[in-house]
Coordinates of C-alpha atoms and ligand atoms in Angstrom, one line a residue:
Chain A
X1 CA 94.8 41.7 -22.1
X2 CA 91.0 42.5 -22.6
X3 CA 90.5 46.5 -23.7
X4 CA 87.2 47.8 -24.1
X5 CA 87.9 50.9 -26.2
X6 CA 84.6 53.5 -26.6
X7 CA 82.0 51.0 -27.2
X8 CA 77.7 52.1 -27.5
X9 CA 75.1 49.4 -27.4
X10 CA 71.7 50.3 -27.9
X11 CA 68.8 48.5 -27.2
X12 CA 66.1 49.4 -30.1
X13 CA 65.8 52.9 -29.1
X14 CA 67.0 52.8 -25.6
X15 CA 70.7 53.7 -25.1
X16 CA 72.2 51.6 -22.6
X17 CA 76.1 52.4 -22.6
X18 CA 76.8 55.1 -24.7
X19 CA 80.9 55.2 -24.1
X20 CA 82.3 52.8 -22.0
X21 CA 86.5 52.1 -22.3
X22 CA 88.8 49.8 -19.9
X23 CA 91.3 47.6 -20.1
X24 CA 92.1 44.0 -17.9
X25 CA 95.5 43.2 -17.8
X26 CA 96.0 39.2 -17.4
X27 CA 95.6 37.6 -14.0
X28 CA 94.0 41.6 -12.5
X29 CA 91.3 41.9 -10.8
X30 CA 89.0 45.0 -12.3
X31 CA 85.7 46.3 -11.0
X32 CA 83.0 48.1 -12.7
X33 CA 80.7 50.2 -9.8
X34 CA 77.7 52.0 -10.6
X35 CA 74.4 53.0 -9.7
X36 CA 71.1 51.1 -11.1
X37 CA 70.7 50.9 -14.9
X38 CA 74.2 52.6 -15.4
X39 CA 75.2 49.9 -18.1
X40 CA 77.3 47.6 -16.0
X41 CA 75.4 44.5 -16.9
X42 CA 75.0 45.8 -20.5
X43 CA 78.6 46.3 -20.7
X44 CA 79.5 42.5 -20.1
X45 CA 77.0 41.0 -22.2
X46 CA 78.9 43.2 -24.7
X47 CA 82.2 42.0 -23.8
X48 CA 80.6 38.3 -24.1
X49 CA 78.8 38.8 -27.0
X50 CA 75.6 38.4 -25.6
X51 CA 74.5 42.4 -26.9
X52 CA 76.4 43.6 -29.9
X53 CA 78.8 47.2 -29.9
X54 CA 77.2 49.3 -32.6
X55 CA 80.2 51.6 -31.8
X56 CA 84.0 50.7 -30.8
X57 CA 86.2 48.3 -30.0
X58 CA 86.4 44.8 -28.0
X59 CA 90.1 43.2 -28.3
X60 CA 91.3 40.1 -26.5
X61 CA 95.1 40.0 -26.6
X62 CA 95.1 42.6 -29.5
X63 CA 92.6 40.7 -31.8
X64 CA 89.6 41.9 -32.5
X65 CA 86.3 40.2 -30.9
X66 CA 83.3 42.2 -31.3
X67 CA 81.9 40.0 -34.6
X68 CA 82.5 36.9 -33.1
X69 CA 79.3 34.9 -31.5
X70 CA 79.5 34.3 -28.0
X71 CA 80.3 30.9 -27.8
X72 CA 83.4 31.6 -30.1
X73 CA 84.7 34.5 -27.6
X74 CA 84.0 31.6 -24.7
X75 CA 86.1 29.5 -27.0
X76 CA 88.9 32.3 -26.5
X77 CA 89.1 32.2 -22.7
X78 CA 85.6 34.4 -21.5
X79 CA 83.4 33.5 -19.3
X80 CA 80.1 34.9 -17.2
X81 CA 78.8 34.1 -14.3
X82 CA 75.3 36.0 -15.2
X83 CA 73.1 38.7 -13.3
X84 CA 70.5 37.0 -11.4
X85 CA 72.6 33.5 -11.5
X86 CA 70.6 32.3 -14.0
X87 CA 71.7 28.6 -13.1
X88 CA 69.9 25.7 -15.2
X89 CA 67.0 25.3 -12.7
X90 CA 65.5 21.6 -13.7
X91 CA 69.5 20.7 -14.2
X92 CA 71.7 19.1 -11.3
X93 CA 74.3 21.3 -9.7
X94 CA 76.3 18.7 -11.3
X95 CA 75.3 19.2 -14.8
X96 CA 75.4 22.6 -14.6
X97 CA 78.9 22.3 -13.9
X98 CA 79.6 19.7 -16.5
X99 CA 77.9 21.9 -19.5
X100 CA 80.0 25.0 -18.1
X101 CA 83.0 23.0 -19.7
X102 CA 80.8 21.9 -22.6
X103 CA 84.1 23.2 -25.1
X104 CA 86.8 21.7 -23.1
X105 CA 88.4 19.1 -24.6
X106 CA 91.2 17.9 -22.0
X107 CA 88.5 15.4 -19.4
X108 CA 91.2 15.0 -17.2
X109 CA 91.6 18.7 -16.5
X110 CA 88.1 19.3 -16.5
X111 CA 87.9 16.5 -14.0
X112 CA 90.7 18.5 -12.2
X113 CA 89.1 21.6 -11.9
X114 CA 85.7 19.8 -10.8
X115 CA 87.4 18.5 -7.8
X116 CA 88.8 22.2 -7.4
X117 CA 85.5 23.8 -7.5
X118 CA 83.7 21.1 -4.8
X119 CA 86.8 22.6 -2.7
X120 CA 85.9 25.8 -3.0
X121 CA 82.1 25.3 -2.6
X122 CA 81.5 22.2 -0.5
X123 CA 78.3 22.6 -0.3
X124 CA 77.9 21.7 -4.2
X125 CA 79.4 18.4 -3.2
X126 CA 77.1 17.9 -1.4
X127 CA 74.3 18.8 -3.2
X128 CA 75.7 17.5 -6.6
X129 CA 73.0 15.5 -7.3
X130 CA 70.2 18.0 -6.5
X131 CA 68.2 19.9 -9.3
X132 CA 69.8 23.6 -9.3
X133 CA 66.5 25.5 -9.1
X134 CA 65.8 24.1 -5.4
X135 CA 69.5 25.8 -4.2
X136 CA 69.9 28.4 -1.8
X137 CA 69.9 32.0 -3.4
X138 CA 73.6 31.6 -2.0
X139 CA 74.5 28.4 -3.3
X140 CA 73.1 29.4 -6.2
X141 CA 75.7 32.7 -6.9
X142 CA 78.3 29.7 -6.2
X143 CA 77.1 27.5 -8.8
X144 CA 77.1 30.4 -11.2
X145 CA 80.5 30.6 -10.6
X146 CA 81.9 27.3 -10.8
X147 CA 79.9 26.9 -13.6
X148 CA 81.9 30.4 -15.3
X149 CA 84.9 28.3 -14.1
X150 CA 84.8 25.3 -15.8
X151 CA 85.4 26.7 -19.2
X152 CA 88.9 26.9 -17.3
X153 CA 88.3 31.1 -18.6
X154 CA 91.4 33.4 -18.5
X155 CA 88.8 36.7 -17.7
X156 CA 86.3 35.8 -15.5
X157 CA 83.4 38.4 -15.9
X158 CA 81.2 38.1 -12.4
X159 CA 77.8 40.1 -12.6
X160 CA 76.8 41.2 -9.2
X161 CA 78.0 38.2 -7.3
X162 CA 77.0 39.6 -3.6
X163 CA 73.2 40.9 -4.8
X164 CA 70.5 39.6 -2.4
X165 CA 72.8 37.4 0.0
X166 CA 73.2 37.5 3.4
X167 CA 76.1 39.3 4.8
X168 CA 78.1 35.8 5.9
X169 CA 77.9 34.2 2.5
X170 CA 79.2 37.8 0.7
X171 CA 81.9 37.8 2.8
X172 CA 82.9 33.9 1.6
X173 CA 82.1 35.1 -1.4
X174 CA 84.7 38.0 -1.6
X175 CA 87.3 35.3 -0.5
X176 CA 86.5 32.9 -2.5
X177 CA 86.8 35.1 -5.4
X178 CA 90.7 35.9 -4.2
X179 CA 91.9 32.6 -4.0
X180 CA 90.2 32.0 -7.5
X181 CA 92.3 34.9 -9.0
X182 CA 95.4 33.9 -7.0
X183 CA 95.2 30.1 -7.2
X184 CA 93.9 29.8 -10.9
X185 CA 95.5 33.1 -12.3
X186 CA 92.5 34.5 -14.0
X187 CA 91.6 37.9 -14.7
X188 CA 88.3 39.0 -13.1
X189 CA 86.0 41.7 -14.3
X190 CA 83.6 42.5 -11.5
X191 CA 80.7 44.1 -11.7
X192 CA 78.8 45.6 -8.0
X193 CA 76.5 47.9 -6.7
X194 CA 77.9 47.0 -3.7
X195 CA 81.4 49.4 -4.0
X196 CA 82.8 48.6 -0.9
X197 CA 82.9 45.3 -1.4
X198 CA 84.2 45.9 -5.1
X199 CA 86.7 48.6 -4.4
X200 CA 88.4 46.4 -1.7
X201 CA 88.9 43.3 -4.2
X202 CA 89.9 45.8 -7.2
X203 CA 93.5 46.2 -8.6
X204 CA 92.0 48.9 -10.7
X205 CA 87.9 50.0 -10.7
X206 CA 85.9 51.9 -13.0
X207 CA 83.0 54.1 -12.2
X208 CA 80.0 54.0 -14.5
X209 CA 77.6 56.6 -14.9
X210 CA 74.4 56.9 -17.1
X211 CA 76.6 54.7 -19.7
X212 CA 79.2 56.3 -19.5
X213 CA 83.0 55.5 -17.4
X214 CA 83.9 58.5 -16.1
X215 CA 86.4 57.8 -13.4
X216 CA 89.0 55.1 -12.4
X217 CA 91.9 54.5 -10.7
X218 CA 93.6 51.7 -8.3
X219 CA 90.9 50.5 -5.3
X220 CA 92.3 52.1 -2.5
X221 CA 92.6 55.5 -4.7
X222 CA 88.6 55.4 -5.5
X223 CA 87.8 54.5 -1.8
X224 CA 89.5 57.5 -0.6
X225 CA 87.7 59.5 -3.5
X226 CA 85.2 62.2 -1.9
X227 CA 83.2 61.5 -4.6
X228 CA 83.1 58.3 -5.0
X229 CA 82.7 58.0 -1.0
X230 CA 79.7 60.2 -1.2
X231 CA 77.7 58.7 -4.2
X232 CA 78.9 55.1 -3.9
X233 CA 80.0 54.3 -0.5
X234 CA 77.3 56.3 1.3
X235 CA 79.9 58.5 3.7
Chain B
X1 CA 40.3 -18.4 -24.4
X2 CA 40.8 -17.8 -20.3
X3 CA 40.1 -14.7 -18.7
X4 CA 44.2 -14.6 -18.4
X5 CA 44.5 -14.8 -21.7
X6 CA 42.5 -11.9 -22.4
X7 CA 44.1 -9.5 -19.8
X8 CA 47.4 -10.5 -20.6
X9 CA 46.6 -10.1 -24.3
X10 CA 45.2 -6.3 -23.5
X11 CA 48.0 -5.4 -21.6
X12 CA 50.6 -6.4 -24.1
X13 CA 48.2 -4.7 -26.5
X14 CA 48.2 -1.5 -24.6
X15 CA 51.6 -1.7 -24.2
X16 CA 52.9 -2.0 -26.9
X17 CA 50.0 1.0 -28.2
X18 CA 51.3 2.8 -25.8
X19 CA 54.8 2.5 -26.7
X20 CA 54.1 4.0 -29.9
X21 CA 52.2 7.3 -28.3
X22 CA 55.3 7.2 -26.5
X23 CA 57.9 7.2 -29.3
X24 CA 55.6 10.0 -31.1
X25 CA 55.3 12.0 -27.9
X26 CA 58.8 12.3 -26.4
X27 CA 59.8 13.4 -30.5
X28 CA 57.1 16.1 -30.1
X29 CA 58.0 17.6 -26.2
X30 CA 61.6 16.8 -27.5
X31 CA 61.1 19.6 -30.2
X32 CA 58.8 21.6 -28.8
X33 CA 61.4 21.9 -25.5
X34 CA 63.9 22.7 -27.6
X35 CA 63.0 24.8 -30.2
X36 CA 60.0 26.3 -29.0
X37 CA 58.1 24.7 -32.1
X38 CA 54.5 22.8 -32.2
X39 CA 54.6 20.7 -34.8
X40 CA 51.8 19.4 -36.2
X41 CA 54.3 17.8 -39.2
X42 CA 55.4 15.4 -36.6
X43 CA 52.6 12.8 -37.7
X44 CA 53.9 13.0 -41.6
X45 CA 57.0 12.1 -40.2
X46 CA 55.6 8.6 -38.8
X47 CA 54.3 8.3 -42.2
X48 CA 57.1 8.8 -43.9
X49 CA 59.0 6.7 -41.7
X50 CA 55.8 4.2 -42.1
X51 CA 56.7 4.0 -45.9
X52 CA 60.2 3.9 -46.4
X53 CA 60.0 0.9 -43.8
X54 CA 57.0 -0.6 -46.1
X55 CA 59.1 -0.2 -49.3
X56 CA 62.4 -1.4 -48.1
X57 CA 61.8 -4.3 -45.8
X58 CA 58.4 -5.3 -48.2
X59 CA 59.6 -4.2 -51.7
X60 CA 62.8 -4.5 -51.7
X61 CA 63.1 -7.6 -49.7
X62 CA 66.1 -6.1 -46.9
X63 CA 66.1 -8.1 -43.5
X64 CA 63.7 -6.4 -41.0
X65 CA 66.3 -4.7 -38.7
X66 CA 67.9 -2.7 -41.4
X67 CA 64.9 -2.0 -43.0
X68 CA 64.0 -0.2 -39.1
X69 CA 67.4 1.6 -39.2
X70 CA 66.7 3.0 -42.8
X71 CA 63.4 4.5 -42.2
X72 CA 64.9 6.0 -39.3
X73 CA 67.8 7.4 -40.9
X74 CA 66.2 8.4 -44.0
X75 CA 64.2 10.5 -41.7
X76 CA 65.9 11.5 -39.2
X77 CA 68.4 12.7 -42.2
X78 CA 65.5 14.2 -44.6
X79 CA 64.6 16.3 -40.4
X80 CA 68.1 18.0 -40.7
X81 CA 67.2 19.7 -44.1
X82 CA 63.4 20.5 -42.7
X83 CA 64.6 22.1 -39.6
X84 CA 67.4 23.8 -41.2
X85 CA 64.9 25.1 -44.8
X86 CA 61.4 25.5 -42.7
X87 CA 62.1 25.8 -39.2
X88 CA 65.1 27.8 -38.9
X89 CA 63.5 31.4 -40.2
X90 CA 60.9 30.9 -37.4
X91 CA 63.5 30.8 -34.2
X92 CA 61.9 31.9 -31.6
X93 CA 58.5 33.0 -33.1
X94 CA 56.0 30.1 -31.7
X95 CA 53.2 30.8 -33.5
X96 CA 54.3 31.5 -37.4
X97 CA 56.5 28.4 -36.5
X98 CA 53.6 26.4 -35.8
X99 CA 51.9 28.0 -38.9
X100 CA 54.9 26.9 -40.7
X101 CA 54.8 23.3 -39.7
X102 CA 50.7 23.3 -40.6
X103 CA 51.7 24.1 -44.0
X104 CA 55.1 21.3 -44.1
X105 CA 52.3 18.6 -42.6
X106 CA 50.0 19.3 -46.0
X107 CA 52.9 19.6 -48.3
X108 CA 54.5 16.2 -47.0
X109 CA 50.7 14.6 -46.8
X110 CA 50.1 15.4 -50.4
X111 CA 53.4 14.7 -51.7
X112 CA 53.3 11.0 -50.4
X113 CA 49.6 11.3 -52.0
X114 CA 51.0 12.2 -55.4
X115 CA 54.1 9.6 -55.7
X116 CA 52.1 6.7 -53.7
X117 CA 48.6 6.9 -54.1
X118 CA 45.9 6.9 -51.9
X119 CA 45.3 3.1 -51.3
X120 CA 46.3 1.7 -48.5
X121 CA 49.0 -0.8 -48.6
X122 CA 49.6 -4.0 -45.8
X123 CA 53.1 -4.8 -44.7
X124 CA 53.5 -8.2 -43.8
X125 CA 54.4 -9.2 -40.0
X126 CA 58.2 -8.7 -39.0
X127 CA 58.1 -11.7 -37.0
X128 CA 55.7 -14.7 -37.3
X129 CA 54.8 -16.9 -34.0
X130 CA 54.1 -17.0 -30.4
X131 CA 56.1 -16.8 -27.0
X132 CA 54.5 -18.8 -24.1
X133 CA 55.2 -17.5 -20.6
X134 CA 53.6 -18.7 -17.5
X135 CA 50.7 -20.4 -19.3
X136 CA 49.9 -17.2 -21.4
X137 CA 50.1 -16.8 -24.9
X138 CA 51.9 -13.6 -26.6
X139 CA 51.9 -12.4 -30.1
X140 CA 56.1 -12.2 -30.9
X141 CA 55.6 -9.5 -33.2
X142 CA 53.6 -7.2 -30.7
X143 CA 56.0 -8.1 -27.7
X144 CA 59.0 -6.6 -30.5
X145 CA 57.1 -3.8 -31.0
X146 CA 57.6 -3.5 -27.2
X147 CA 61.2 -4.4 -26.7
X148 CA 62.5 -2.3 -30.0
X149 CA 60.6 0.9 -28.2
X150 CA 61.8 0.4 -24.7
X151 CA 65.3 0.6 -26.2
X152 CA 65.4 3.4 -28.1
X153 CA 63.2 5.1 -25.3
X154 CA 66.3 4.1 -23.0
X155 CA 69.0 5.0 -25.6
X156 CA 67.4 8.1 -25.6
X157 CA 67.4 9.0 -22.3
X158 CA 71.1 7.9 -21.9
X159 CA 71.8 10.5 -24.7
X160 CA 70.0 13.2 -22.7
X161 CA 71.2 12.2 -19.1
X162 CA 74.4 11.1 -19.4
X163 CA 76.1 13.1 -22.5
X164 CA 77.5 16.6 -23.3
X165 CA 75.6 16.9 -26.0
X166 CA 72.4 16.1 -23.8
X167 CA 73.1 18.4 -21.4
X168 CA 73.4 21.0 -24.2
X169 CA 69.8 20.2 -25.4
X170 CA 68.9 20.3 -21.7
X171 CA 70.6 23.8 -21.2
X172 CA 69.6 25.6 -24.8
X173 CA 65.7 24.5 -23.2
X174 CA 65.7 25.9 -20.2
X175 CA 67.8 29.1 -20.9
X176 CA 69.2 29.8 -24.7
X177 CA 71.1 33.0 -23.7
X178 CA 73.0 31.5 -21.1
X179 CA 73.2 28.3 -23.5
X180 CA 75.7 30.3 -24.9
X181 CA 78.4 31.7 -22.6
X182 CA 78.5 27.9 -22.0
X183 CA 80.0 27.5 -25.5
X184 CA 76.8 26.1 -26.6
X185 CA 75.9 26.9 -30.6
X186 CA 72.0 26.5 -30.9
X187 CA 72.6 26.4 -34.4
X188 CA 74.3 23.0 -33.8
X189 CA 71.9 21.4 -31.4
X190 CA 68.5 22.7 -32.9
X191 CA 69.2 20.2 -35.9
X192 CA 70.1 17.1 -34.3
X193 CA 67.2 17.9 -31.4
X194 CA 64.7 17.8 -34.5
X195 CA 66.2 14.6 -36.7
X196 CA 66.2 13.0 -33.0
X197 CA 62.4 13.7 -32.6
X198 CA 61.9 13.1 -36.0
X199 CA 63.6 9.8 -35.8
X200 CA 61.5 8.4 -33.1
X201 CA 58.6 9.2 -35.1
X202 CA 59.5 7.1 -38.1
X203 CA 60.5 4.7 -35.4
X204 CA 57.1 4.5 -34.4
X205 CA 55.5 4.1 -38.0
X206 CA 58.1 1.7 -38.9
X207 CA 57.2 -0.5 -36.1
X208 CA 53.1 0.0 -36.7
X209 CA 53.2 -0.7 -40.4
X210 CA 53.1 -4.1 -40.4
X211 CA 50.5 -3.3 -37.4
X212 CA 47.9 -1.2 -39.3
X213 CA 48.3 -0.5 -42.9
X214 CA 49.9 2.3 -44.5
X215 CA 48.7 5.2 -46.5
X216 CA 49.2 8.9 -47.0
X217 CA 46.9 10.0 -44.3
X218 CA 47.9 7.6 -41.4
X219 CA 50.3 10.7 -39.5
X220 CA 46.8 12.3 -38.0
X221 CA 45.8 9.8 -35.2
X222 CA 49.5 9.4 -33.9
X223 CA 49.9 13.8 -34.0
X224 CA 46.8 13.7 -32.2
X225 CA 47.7 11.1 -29.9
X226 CA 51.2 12.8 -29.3
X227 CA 49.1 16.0 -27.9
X228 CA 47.0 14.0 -25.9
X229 CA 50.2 12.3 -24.1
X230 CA 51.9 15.6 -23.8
X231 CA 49.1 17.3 -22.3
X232 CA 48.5 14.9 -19.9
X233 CA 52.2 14.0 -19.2
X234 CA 53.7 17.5 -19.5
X235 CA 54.7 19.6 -22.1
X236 CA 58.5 19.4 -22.2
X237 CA 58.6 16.3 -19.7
X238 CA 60.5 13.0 -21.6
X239 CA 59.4 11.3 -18.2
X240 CA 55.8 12.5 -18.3
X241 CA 55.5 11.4 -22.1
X242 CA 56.3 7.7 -20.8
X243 CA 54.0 7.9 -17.9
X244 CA 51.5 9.5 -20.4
X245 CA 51.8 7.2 -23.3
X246 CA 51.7 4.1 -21.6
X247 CA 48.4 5.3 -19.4
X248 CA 46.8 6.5 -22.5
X249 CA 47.8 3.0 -24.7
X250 CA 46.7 0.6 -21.4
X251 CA 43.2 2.7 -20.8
X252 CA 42.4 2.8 -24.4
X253 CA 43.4 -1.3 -24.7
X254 CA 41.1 -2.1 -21.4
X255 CA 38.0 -0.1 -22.6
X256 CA 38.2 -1.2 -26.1
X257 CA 38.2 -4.9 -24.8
X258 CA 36.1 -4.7 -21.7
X259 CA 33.6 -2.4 -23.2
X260 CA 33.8 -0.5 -26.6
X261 CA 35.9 1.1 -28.9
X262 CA 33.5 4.0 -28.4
X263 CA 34.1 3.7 -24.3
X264 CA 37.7 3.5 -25.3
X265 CA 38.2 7.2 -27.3
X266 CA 35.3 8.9 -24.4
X267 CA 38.1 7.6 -21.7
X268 CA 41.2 9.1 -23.2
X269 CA 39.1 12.4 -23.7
X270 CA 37.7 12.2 -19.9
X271 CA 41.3 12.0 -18.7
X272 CA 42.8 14.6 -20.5
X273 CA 40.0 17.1 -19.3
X274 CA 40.4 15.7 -15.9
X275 CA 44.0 16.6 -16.1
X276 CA 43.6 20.3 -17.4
X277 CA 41.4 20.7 -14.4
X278 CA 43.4 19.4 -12.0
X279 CA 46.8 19.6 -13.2
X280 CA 47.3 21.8 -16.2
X281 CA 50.8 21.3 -16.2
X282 CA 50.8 17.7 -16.5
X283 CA 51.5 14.8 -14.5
X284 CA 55.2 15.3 -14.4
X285 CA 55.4 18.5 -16.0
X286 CA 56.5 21.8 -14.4
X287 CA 54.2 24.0 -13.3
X288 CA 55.9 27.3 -13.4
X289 CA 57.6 27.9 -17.4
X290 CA 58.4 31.6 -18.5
X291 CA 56.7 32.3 -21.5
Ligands
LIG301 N1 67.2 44.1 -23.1 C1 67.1 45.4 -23.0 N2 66.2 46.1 -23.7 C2 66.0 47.4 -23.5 N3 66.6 48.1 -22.6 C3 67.5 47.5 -21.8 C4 67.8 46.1 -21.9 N4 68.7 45.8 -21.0 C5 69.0 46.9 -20.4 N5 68.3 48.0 -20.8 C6 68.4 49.3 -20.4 O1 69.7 49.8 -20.5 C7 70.1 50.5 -19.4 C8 71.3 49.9 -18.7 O2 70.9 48.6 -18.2 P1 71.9 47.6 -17.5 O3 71.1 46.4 -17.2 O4 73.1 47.4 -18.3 O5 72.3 48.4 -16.2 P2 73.0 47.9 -14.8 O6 74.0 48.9 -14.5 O7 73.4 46.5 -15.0 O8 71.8 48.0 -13.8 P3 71.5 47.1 -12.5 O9 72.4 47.6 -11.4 O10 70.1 47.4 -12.2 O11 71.7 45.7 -12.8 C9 68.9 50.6 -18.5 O12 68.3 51.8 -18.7 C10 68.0 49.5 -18.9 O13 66.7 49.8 -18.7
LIG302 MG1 73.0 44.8 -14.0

């Protein structure tokens, strides 16, 4: 189980989540909606260790993780799939999957899950040996993702997956990401602007505002929210 | 002596010049792609590498190949503890970095000054002799000079293309954050990167020694000839410091021979202001790089 518990994480002098608690159980899937600049992205570099909690908690399975570097916490079972993709653009899509299991120790497996991942995305089979940067925006967001996945993670933390892509590819997106939580049984912490999309994947979402989570509850109970439907969903 | 002769002779000349730019230039981009650090050490380091190779296989009277593999491992050893003492502070901070490496180049040139004297010393040849092939006449020791380079060049580039740990350097270059949520430790790579650049540049001054002599002051030309590869192959480009070197070690060998040694340095200047007109990135370096 991953539990956030009242972190803040300031940037110099700019607050960018001031008090942000939730909790993943094993094998969920949990999403994180919000407007622009809310903290979302902010709140998984925290939970990866890529921006530091100067207040709260961050416990994996009841330990502790806040003071650990990020590779350590990707050691644990963590891993992002980053805002903006941020593939290795001069790398193959090959290599960028190969370095995504850069801790892994058991070949075979990795091997495994390689074969697993050109099943999901054929497309990087077929463009395995082609430098990342001259991908598809699309194919990009699935290389960002197979990437996250071969560290073989147990919470998978997705930073807005569907942003920029055409309507098609979202939607094999969204599918894609359910067969990856039911097939390889790992926890995934979604973060969206697009709610819809979000709230109809979510076994539990959180709303964040100006830092801040202020609301949650099971999908279907946010997407009936007249709140929520006004400020996120647009109804 | 034929006309045949002659070419041949400058080619293998060049080449195996060029070899040497290319050894000292893929170290340079090697750390500089890496770490983000211009150093201007890197020449003291082909010094270095110059004299433990002078006083182990000349001195001490150790068989040539292991005298090679000491002065790379001395180095490439002696690079762990620079990168770790000097370099490490400067993460990320390009220009007190460089600083930093201005000041290690004078304390390392005046150290060697201190404990081995100004005067140059020779190193006899590693090989004596001649190979024949198809009616042409080769110097042995030049055409090893040649063949030792080619393969570390290649072992090199099997490192970097076909290992973990080369897809590591690869990935901490072209983005450090995300470096990490691969696992990656920069703290770990950063040290071997810079003993591996370092390496190739006592490679290089091993191999010259018994070439041109060796003194305290002989890292200059080869740090200057490093930049001049690098800005015409690429900054950051491994493939563009090959392409570089060897273009830089073949024109320098024709002109010097055909015409004069004076001809020879104009031409290497010509091109590298031809390719910061036309090509400011390089030859086979990228043209778009966040700063
Ligand atoms: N590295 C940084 N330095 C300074 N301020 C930052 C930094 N990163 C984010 N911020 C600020 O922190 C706040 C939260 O940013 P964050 O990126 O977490 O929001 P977000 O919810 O992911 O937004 P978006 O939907 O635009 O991705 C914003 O006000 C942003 O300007
Ligand atoms: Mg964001």
């Amino acid at each position: 189980m991953l539990e956030v518990s009242g972190i803040g994480v300031t940037y110099g002098a700019t607050r960018a989540v001031t008090n942000v608690s939730l909790t993943v159980d094993r094998g969920a899937i949990v999403s994180l909606i919000g407007s622009n600049g809310a903290g979302k992205t902010t709140t998984l570099k925290a939970i990866i260790g890529l921006a530091r909690n100067q207040r709260g908690e961050i416990r994996l399975d009841g330990r502790r993780i806040d003071h650990l570097a990020a590779p350590e916490r990707v050691g644990l079972g963590l891993a992002l799939s980053p805002e903006g993709r941020r593939v290795f653009p001069q790398m193959s899509v090959l290599d960028n999957l190969l370095v995504g299991a850069y801790l892994r120790r058991d070949g075979r497996g990795a091997h495994a899950d390689l074969e697993r991942i050109f099943a999901y995305f054929p497309r990087l089979r077929e463009r395995r040996e082609q430098v990342a940067g001259s991908l598809s925006g699309g194919e990009q967001q699935m290389l960002a993702i197979g990437r996250a996945l071969m560290a073989k993670p147990q919470f998978l933390l997705l930073d807005e997956p569907s942003l920029g892509l055409a309507p098609i590819i979202v939607d094999e997106i969204e599918r894609i990401i359910r067969e990856i939580n039911t097939d390889m049984k790992v926890a995934i912490v979604l973060v969206e602007q697009n709610a819809n999309l979000a709230l109809r994947l979510s076994d539990h979402a959180y709303v964040l505002e100006m830092g801040s989570t202020t609301l949650d509850g099971t999908g279907a109970e946010l997407l009936a929210s007249d709140y929520v439907r006004r400020a996120y969903l647009g109804v | 002596m034929g006309l045949g002769t002659v070419v041949a002779q400058t080619i293998v000349n060049g080449l195996m010049v060029g070899m040497i730019y290319v050894l000292m230039a893929i170290g340079f981009t090697l750390v500089f792609g890496i770490m983000r650090i211009v150093n201007f050490a890197h020449g003291e380091f082909y010094m270095i590498g110059a004299f433990v190779f002078a006083i182990v296989f000349d001195s001490l009277g150790v068989p040539v190949a292991v005298s090679i593999l000491a002065a790379v491992i001395v180095v490439g050893l002696s690079g762990v503890v620079v990168e770790r003492a000097i370099f490490r502070p400067f993460t990320g901070d390009e220009l007190n970095g460089m600083i930093a490496s201005l000041g290690l180049a004078l304390i390392l040139q005046n150290g060697a000054l201190l404990v081995l004297g100004p005067s140059p010393r020779s190193v006899p040849a590693i090989v004596d002799g001649t190979v024949s092939m198809a009616g042409l006449v080769f110097s042995l020791s030049r055409m090893t000079v040649i063949g030792v380079g080619a393969v570390a060049i290649l072992a090199l580039y099997l490192l970097v293309v076909h290992t973990q740990f080369g897809r590591a350097m690869r990935a901490v270059a072209q983005d450090p954050e995300i470096a990490l949520v691969q696992g990656i430790r920069p703290e770990r790579v950063y040290p071997i990167a810079f003993a591996l650049g370092v390496a190739l540049a006592a490679l290089a001054g091993a191999l010259m020694a018994p070439v041109l002599s060796v003194s305290p002051f002989i890292g200059l030309t080869p740090t200057l000839k490093a930049f001049i590869v690098v800005v015409i192959g690429g900054l950051g480009s491994i493939p563009g410091a090959v392409l570089g070197g060897l273009l830089l070690g073949l024109i320098e060998s024709a002109a010097g021979t055909f015409l004069s040694a004076v001809v020879a340095d104009i031409a290497q200047f010509v091109i590298v202001i031809a390719v910061v007109l036309l090509r400011p990135w390089g030859l086979l370096g990228k043209k778009e790089r966040e700063a």
